[in-house]
PDB file of C-alpha atoms in Angstrom:
ATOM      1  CA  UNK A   1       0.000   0.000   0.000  1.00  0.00           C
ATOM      2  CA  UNK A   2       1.412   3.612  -0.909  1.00  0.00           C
ATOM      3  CA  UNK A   3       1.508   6.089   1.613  1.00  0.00           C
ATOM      4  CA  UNK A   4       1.163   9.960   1.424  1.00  0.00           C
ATOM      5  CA  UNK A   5       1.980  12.413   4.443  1.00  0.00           C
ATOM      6  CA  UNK A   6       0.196  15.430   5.149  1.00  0.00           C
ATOM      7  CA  UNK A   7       2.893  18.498   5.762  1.00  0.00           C
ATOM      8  CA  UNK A   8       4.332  18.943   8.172  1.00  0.00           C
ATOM      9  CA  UNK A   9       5.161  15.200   8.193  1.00  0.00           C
ATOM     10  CA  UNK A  10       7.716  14.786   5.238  1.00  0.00           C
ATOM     11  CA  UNK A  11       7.829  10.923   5.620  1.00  0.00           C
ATOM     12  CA  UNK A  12       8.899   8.148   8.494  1.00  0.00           C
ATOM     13  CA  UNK A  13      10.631   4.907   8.069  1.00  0.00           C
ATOM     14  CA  UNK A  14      10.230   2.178  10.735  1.00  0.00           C
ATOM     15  CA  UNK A  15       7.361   1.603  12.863  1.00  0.00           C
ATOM     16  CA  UNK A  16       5.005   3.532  14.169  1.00  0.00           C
ATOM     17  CA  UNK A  17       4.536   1.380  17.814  1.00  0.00           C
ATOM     18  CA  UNK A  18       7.359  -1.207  18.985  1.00  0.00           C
ATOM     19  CA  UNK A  19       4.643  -4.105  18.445  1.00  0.00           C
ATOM     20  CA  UNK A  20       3.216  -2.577  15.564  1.00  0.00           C
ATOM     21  CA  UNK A  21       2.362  -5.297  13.025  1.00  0.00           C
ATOM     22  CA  UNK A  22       3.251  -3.059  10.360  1.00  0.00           C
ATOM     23  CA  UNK A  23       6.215  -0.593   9.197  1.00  0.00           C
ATOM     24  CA  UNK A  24       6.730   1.930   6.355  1.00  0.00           C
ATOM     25  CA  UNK A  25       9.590   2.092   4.395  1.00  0.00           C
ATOM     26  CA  UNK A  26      11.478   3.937   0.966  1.00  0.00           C
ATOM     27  CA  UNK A  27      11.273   2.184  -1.866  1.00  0.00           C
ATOM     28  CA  UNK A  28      12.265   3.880  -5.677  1.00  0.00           C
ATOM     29  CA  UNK A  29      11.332   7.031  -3.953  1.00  0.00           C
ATOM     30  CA  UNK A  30       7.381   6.471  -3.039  1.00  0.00           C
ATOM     31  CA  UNK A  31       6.812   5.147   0.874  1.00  0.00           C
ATOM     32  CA  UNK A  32       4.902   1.557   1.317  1.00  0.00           C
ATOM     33  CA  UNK A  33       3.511   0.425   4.022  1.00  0.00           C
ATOM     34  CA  UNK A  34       4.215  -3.550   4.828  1.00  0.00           C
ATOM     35  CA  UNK A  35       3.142  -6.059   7.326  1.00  0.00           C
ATOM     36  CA  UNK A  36       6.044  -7.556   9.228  1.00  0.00           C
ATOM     37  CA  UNK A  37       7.119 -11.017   8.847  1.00  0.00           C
ATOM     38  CA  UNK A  38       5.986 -13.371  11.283  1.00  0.00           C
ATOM     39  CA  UNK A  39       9.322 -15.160  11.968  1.00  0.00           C
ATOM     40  CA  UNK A  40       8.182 -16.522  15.529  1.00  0.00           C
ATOM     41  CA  UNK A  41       8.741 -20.187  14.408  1.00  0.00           C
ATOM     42  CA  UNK A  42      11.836 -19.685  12.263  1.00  0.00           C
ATOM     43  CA  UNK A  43      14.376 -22.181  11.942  1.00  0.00           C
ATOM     44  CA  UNK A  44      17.161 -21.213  10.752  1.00  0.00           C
ATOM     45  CA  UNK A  45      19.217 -22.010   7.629  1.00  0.00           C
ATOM     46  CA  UNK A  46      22.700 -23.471   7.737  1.00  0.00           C
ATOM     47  CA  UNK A  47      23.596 -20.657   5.197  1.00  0.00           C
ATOM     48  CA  UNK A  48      21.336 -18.185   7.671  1.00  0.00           C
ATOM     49  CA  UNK A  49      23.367 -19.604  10.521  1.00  0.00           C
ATOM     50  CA  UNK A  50      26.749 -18.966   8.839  1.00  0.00           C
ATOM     51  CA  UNK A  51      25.653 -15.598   8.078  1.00  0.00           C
ATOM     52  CA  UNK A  52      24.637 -15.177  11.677  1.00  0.00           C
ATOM     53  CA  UNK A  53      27.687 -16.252  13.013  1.00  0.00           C
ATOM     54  CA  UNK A  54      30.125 -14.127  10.497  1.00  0.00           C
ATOM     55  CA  UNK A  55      28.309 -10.959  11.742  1.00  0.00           C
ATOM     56  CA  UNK A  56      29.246 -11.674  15.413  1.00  0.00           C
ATOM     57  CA  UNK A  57      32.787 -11.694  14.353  1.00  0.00           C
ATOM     58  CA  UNK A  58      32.725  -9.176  12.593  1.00  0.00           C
ATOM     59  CA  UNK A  59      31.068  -7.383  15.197  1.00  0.00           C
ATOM     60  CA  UNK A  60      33.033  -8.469  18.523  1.00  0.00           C
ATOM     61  CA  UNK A  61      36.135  -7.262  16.441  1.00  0.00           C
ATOM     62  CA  UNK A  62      34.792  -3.596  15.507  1.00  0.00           C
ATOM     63  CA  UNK A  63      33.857  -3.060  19.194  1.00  0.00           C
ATOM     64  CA  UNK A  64      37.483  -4.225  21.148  1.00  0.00           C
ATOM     65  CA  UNK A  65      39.029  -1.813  18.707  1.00  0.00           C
TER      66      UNK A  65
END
């Protein structure tokens, strides 16, 4: 769904309430709102895993430094 603000709102990104079901976001310049995945039951990948796991090390080194 596209959105349009009335002034002097010039546009948001995120979501409106922390357990909002839904967010708005920039996409090829016009703002859509989207329902957020339900990832309550979500296993995991291997490859998601990996991923996971390469972003804590990345991470854990960027903060000691």
């Amino acid at each position: 769904m596209q959105v349009s603000f009335q002034s002097p709102v010039a546009g948001l990104i995120g979501k409106l309430e922390y357990n909002g079901k839904f967010y708005i976001r920039k996409m090829h310049g016009k703002y859509i709102l989207q329902r957020c995945p339900n990832r309550q039951n979500h296993i995991p990948t291997p490859h998601e895993r990996t991923n996971q796991q390469q972003f804590i090390q990345q991470w854990k080194k960027r903060k000691n430094k």
